[in-house]
Coordinates of C-alpha atoms in Angstrom, one line a residue:
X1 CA -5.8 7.1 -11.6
X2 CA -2.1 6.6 -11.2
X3 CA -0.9 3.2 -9.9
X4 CA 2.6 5.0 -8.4
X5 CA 2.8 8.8 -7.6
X6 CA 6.6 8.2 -8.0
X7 CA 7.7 12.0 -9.0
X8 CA 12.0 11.7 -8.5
X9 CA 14.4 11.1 -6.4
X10 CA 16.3 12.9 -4.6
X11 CA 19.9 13.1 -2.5
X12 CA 19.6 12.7 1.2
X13 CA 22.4 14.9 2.2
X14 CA 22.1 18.0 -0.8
X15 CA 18.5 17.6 -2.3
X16 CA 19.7 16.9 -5.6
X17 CA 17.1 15.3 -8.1
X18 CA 17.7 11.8 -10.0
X19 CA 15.5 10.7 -12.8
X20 CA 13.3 8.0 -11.0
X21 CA 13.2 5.6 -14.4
X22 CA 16.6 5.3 -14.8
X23 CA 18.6 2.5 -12.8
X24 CA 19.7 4.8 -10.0
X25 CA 22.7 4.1 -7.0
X26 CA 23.9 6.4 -4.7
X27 CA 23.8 10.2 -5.7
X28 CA 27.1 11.8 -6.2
X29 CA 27.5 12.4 -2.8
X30 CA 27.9 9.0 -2.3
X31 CA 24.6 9.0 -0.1
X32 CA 21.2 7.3 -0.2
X33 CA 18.4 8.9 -2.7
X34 CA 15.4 8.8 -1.7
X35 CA 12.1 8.5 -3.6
X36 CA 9.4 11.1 -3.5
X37 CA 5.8 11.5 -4.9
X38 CA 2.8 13.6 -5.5
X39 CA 1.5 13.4 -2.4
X40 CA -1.8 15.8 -3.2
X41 CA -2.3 13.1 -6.6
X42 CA -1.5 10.2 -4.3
X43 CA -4.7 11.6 -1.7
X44 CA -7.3 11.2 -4.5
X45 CA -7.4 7.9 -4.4
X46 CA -5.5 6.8 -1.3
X47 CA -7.7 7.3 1.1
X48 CA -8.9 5.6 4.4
X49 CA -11.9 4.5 3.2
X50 CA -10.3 2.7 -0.4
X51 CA -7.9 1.1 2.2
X52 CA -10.7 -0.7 3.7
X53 CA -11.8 -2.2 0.6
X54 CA -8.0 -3.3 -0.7
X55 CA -6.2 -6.7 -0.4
X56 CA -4.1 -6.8 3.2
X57 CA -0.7 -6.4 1.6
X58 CA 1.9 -3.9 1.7
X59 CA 0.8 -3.0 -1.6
X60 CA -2.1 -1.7 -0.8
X61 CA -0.6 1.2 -0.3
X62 CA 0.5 1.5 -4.3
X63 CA 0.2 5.6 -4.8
X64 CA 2.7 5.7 -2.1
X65 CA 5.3 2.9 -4.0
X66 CA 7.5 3.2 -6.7
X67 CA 6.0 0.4 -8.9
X68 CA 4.5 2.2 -11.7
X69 CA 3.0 -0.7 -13.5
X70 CA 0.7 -3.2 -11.7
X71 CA 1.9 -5.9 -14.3
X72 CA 5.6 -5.5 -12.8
X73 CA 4.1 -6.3 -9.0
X74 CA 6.5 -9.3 -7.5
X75 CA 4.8 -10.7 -4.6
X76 CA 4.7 -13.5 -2.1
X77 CA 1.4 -11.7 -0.1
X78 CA 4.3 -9.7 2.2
X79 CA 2.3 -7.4 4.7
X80 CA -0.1 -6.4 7.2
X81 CA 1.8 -8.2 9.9
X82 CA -0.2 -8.6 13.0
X83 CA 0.4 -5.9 15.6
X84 CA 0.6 -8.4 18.6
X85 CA -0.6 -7.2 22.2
X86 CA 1.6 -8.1 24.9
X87 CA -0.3 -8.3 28.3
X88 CA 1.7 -10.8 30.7
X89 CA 5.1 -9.7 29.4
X90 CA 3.8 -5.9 29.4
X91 CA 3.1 -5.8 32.9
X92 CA 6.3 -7.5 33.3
X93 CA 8.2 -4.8 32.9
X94 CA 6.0 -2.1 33.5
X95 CA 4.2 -1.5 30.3
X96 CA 1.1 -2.5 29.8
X97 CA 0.4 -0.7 26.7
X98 CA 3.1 -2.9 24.8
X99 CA 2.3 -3.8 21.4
X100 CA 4.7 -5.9 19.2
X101 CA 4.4 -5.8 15.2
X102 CA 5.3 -9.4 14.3
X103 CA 7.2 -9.5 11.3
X104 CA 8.3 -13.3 11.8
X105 CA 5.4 -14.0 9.4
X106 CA 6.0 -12.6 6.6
X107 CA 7.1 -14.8 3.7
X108 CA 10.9 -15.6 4.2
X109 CA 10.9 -15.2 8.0
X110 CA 11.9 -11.6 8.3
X111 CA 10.3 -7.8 7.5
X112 CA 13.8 -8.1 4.5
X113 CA 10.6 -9.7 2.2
X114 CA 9.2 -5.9 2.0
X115 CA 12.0 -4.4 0.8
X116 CA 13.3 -7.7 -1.5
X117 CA 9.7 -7.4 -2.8
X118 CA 9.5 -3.6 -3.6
X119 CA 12.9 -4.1 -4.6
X120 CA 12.6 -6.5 -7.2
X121 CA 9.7 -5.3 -8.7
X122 CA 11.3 -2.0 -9.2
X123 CA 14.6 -3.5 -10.8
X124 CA 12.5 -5.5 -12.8
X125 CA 10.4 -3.4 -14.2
X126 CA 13.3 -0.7 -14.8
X127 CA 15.0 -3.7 -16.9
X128 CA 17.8 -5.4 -14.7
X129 CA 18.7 -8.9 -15.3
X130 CA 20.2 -9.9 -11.9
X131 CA 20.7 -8.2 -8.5
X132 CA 23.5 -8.7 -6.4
X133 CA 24.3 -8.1 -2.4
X134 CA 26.3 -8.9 0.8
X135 CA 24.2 -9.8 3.5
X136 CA 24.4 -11.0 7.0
X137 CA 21.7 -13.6 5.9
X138 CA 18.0 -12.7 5.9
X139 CA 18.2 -10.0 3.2
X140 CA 20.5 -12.3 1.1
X141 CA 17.3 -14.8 1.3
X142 CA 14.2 -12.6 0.9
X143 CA 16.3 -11.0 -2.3
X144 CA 17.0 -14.6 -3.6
X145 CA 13.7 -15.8 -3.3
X146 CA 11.9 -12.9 -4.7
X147 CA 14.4 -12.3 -7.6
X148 CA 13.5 -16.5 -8.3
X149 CA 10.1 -15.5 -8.5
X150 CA 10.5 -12.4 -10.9
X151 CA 13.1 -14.7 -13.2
X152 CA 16.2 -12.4 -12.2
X153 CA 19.4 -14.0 -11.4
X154 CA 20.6 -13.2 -8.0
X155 CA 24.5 -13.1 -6.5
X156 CA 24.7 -13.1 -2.6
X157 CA 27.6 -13.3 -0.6
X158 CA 27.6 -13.2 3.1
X159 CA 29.7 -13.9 6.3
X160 CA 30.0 -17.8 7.4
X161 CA 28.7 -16.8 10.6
X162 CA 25.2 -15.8 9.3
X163 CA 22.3 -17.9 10.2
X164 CA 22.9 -21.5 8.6
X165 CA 18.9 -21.2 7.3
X166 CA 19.4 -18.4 5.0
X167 CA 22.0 -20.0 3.5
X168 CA 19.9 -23.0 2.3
X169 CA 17.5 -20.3 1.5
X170 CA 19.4 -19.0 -0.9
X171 CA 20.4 -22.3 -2.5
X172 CA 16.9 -23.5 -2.9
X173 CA 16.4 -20.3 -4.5
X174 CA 19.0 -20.7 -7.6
X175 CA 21.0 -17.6 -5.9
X176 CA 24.7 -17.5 -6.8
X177 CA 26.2 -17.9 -3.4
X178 CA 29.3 -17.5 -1.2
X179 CA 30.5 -17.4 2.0
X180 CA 33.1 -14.7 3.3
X181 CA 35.5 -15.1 5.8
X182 CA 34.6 -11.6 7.2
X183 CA 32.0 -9.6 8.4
X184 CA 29.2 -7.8 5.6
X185 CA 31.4 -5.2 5.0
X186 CA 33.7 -7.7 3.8
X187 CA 31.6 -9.2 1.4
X188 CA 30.2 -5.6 0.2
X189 CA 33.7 -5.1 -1.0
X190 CA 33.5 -8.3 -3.2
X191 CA 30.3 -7.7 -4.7
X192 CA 31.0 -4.1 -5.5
X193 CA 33.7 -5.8 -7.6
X194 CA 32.0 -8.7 -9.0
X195 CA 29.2 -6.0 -10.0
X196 CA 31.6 -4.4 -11.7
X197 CA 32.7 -7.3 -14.1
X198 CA 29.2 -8.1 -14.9
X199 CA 26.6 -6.7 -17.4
X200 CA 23.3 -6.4 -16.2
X201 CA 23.7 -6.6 -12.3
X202 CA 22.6 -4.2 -10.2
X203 CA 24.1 -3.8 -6.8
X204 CA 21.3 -3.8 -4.2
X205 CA 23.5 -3.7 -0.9
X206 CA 21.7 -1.7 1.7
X207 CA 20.5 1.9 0.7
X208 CA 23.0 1.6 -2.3
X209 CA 19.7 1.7 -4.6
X210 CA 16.4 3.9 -3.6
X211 CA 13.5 1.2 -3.3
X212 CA 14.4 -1.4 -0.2
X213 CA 13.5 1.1 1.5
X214 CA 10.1 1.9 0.4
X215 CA 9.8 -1.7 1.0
X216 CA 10.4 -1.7 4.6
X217 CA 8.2 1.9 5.3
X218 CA 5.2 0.1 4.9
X219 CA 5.5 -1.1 8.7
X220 CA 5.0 2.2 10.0
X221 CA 2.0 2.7 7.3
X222 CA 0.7 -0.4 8.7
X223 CA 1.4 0.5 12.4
X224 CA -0.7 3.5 12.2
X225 CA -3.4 1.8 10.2
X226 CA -3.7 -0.6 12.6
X227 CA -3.9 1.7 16.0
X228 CA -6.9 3.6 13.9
X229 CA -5.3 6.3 12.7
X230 CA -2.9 7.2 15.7
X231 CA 0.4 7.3 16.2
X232 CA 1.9 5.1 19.0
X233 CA 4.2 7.2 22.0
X234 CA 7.4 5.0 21.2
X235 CA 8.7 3.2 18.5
X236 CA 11.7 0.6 18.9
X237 CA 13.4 -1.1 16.0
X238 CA 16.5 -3.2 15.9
X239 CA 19.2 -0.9 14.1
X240 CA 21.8 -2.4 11.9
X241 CA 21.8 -0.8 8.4
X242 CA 19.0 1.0 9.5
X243 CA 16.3 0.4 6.6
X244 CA 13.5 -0.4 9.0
X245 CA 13.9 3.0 10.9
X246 CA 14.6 5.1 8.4
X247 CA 12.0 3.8 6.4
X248 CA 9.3 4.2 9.3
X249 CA 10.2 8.1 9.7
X250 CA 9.9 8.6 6.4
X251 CA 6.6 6.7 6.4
X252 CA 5.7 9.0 9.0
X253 CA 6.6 11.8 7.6
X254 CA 4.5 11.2 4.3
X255 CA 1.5 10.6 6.2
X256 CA 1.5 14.0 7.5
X257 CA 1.4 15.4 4.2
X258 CA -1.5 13.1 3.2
X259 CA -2.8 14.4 6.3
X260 CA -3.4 11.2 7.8
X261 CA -1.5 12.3 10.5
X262 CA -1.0 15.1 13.3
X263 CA 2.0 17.0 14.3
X264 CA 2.7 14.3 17.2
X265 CA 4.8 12.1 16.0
X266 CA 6.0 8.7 17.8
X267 CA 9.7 9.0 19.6
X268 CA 11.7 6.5 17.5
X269 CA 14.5 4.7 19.1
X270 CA 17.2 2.4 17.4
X271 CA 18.4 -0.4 19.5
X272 CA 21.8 -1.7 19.0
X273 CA 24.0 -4.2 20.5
X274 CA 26.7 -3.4 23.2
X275 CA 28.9 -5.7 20.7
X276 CA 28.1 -3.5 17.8
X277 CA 26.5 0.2 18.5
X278 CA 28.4 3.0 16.3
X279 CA 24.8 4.6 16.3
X280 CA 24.4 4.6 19.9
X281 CA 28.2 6.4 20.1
X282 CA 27.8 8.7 17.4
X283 CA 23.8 10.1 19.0
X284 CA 25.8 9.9 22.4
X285 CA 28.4 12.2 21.5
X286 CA 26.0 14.4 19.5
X287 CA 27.6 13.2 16.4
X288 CA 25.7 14.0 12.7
X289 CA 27.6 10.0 11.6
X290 CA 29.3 7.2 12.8
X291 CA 32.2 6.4 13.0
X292 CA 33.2 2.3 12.4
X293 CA 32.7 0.1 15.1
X294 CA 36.1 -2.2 16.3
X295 CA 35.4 -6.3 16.7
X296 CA 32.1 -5.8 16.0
X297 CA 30.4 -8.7 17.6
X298 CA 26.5 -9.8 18.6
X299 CA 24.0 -12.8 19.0
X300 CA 21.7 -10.4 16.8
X301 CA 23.8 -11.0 14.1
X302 CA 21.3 -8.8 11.7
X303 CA 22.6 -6.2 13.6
X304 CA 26.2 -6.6 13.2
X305 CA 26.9 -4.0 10.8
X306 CA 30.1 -1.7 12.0
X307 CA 29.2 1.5 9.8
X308 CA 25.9 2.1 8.6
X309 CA 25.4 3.9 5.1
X310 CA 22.3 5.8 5.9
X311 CA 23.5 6.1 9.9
X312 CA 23.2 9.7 9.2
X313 CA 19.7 9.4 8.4
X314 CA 19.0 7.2 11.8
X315 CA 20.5 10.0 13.5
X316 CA 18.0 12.4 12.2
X317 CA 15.1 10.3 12.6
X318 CA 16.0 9.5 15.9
X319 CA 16.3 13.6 17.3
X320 CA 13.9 14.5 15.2
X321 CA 11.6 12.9 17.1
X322 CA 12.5 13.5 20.2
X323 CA 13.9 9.5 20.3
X324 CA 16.8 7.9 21.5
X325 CA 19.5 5.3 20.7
X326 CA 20.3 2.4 23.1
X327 CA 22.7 -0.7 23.2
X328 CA 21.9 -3.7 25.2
X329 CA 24.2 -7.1 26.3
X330 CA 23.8 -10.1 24.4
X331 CA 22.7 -12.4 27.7
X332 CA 20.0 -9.2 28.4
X333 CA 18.5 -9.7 24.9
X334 CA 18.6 -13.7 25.1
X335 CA 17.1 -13.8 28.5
X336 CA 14.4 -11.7 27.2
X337 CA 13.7 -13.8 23.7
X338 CA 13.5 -16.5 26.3
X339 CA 10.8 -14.2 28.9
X340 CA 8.7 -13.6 26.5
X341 CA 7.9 -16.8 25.0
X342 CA 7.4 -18.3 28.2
X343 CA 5.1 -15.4 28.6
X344 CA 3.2 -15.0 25.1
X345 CA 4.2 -18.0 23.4
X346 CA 5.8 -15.9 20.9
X347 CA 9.7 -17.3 19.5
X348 CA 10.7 -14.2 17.9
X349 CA 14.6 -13.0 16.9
X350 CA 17.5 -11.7 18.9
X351 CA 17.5 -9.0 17.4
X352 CA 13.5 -8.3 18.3
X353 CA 14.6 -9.4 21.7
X354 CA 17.3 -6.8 21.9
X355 CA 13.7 -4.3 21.1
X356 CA 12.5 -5.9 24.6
X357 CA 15.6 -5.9 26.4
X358 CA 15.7 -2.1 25.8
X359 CA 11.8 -1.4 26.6
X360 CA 12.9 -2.5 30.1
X361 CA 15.9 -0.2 30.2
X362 CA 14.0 2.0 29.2
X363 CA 11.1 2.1 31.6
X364 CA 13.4 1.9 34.3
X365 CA 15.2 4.9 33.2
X366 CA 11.8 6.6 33.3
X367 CA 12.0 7.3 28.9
X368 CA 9.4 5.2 28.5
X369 CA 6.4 5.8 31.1
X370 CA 3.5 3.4 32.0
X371 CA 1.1 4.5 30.4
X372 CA 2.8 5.2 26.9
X373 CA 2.0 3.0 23.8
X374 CA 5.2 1.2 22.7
X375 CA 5.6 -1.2 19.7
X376 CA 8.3 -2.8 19.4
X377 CA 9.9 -4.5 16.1
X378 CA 10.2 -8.2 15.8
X379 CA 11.9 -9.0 12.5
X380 CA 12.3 -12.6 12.1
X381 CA 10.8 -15.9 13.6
X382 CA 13.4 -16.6 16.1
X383 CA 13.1 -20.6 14.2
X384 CA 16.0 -18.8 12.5
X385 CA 18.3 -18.8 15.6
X386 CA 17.6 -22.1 17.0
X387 CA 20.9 -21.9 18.5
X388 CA 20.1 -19.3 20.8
X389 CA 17.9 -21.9 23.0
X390 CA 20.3 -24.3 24.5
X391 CA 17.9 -27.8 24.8
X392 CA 19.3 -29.7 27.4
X393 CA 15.9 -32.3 28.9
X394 CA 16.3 -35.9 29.5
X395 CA 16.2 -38.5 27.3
X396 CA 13.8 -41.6 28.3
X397 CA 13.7 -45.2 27.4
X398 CA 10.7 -46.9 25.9
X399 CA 9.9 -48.1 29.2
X400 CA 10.7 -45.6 31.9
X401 CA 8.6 -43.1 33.5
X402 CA 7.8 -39.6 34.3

């Protein structure tokens, strides 16, 4: 029984193939690589019925992760989020089939412990001594935290205007920190250098090495685990760098060939912010990439990201299955963050809020019908973002009165 099915890697753009156990970047197309596996090995042993019986992590799902070595396995107990019903807030906006995979509890906060967890594990076993990254804060903290527990060192820089919490995060962690006077791109530029200067480090930035995002395509193994075995009609996912979506499609498409799966496949949209939405232009204008977003600027600052490596792979997601791309205002997505507490008692992200705010677009347009299944994305506990709930109630003496 293999642990990993790992086979290669290979170049998004070309199909190129890259030694899987070797530290790997980009390919020399400058593009993500992409893992793939023996999918026909992998379905001797994964099978529905050996899921039943495995721990509820994302790692039950080992055939189909890189980790060769159970021994090299980094974990917190990420995964197997709770794929949340939405009743009041469903009817709400017309759909009562709304679902919402809750990946505010997962260890750090945010669904960035998958891929800092797959991540790390890989790096460590492949024999890197530190890992190093810009972030616009929650990857910057899953990474530290999860390199902590594997004994790497970890180098993280990342806008001042990130979430103050992932900052302290990071510090608890032992990271190497700083704070950029920039956006991410900004502070991709300075650890590219720093990277450079330093024996050892592997730069981890987003879809600059292959395995975050085997990380993060455990949500949509999980999603379809969770339904029984059936796809959902719509899929929404905040889109910033894109991990989470791209990692979902691919999830999606690897269950097919373990033929877990049917031909249907759920219409995946990426949900920007009218601040920052390069994807949203490019799948307007029937563009294959992006081009850079001016003054990018959003509450869901995990969004904020003005050119996307993989965009190109979004894009392709996105028509492939018959999806879309949407961008919604900053006070649409906080009045919905605000909604749907009130309604399900759930504090969840802007940037899962922005999911909401463009499920009711969405209906309204008539995309999304009333009878379709929709999940969307939450992917942090919004006790990240206090600041986007203003708290303005009186103040009482020790005597006075209600």
């Amino acid at each position: 029984m293999s642990h990993s099915t790992l086979s290669h890697l290979d170049c998004s753009r070309t199909g190129e193939r890259y030694d899987a156990d070797a530290v790997q970047g980009v390919s020399e197309a400058g593009v993500p690589l992409l893992a793939r596996y023996d999918t026909e090995l992998a379905a001797r042993t994964l099978t529905r019925e050996a899921l039943a019986a495995r721990p509820a992590t994302l790692w039950r799902y080992h055939e189909m992760l890189p980790v060769r070595d159970p021994a090299s396995i980094v974990s917190l107990g990420e995964g197997m989020t709770p794929l949340l019903p939405l009743p009041r807030y469903g009817a709400r906006i017309g759909v009562p089939g709304l679902l919402m995979k809750d990946e505010g509890l997962i260890p750090t906060g945010s669904f960035k412990a998958r891929g800092a967890a797959v991540g790390v594990s890989r790096a460590a076993e492949l024999g890197v001594k530190g890992v190093a990254m810009p972030t616009n804060g929650n990857a910057g903290a899953a990474w530290a935290v999860y390199a902590a527990r594997a004994g790497l060192r970890c180098l993280v820089a990342m806008p001042v205007a990130a979430p103050p919490i992932t900052r302290t995060e990071c510090v608890a962690a032992g990271a190497e920190l700083y704070l950029v006077d920039g956006l991410i791109g900004d502070a991709g530029r300075l650890i590219n250098a720093a990277v450079r200067e330093r024996g050892g480090y592997q730069e981890v930035s987003t879809l600059k090495e292959p395995y975050r995002l085997e990380g993060k395509k455990t949500m949509g193994y999980e999603i379809v685990e969770q339904l029984g075995w059936q796809v959902p009609d719509v899929i929404l996912y905040p889109t910033g760098g894109g991990v989470g979506l791209i990692g979902i499609h691919k999830a999606l498409r690897e269950m097919q060939q373990l033929g877990w799966i049917g031909d249907r496949l759920p219409r995946l949209v990426a949900v920007q912010a009218t601040g920052c939405a390069p994807i949203v232009r490019a799948f307007e204008q029937g563009a294959d990439v992006s081009e850079p977003f001016p003054d990018a600027a959003t509450v869901a600052f995990g969004i904020t990201v003005p050119k996307a490596l993989g965009d190109f792979l979004v894009l392709r997601a996105v028509r492939e299955t018959g999806g879309t791309a949407i961008a919604v205002t900053d006070e649409a997505t906080l009045a919905e963050q605000r909604r749907l507490a009130a309604d399900e008692g759930a504090f969840i992200c802007p940037e899962g809020a922005a999911c909401l705010a463009a499920a009711r677009d969405l209906r309204d347009s008539g995309f999304i019908g009333g009878s379709d299944r929709v999940v969307v994305l939450n992917t942090g506990t919004g006790l990240k973002y206090p600041e986007t709930i203003p708290v303005d109630v009186p103040t009482l003496p020790p005597d006075g009165r209600i």
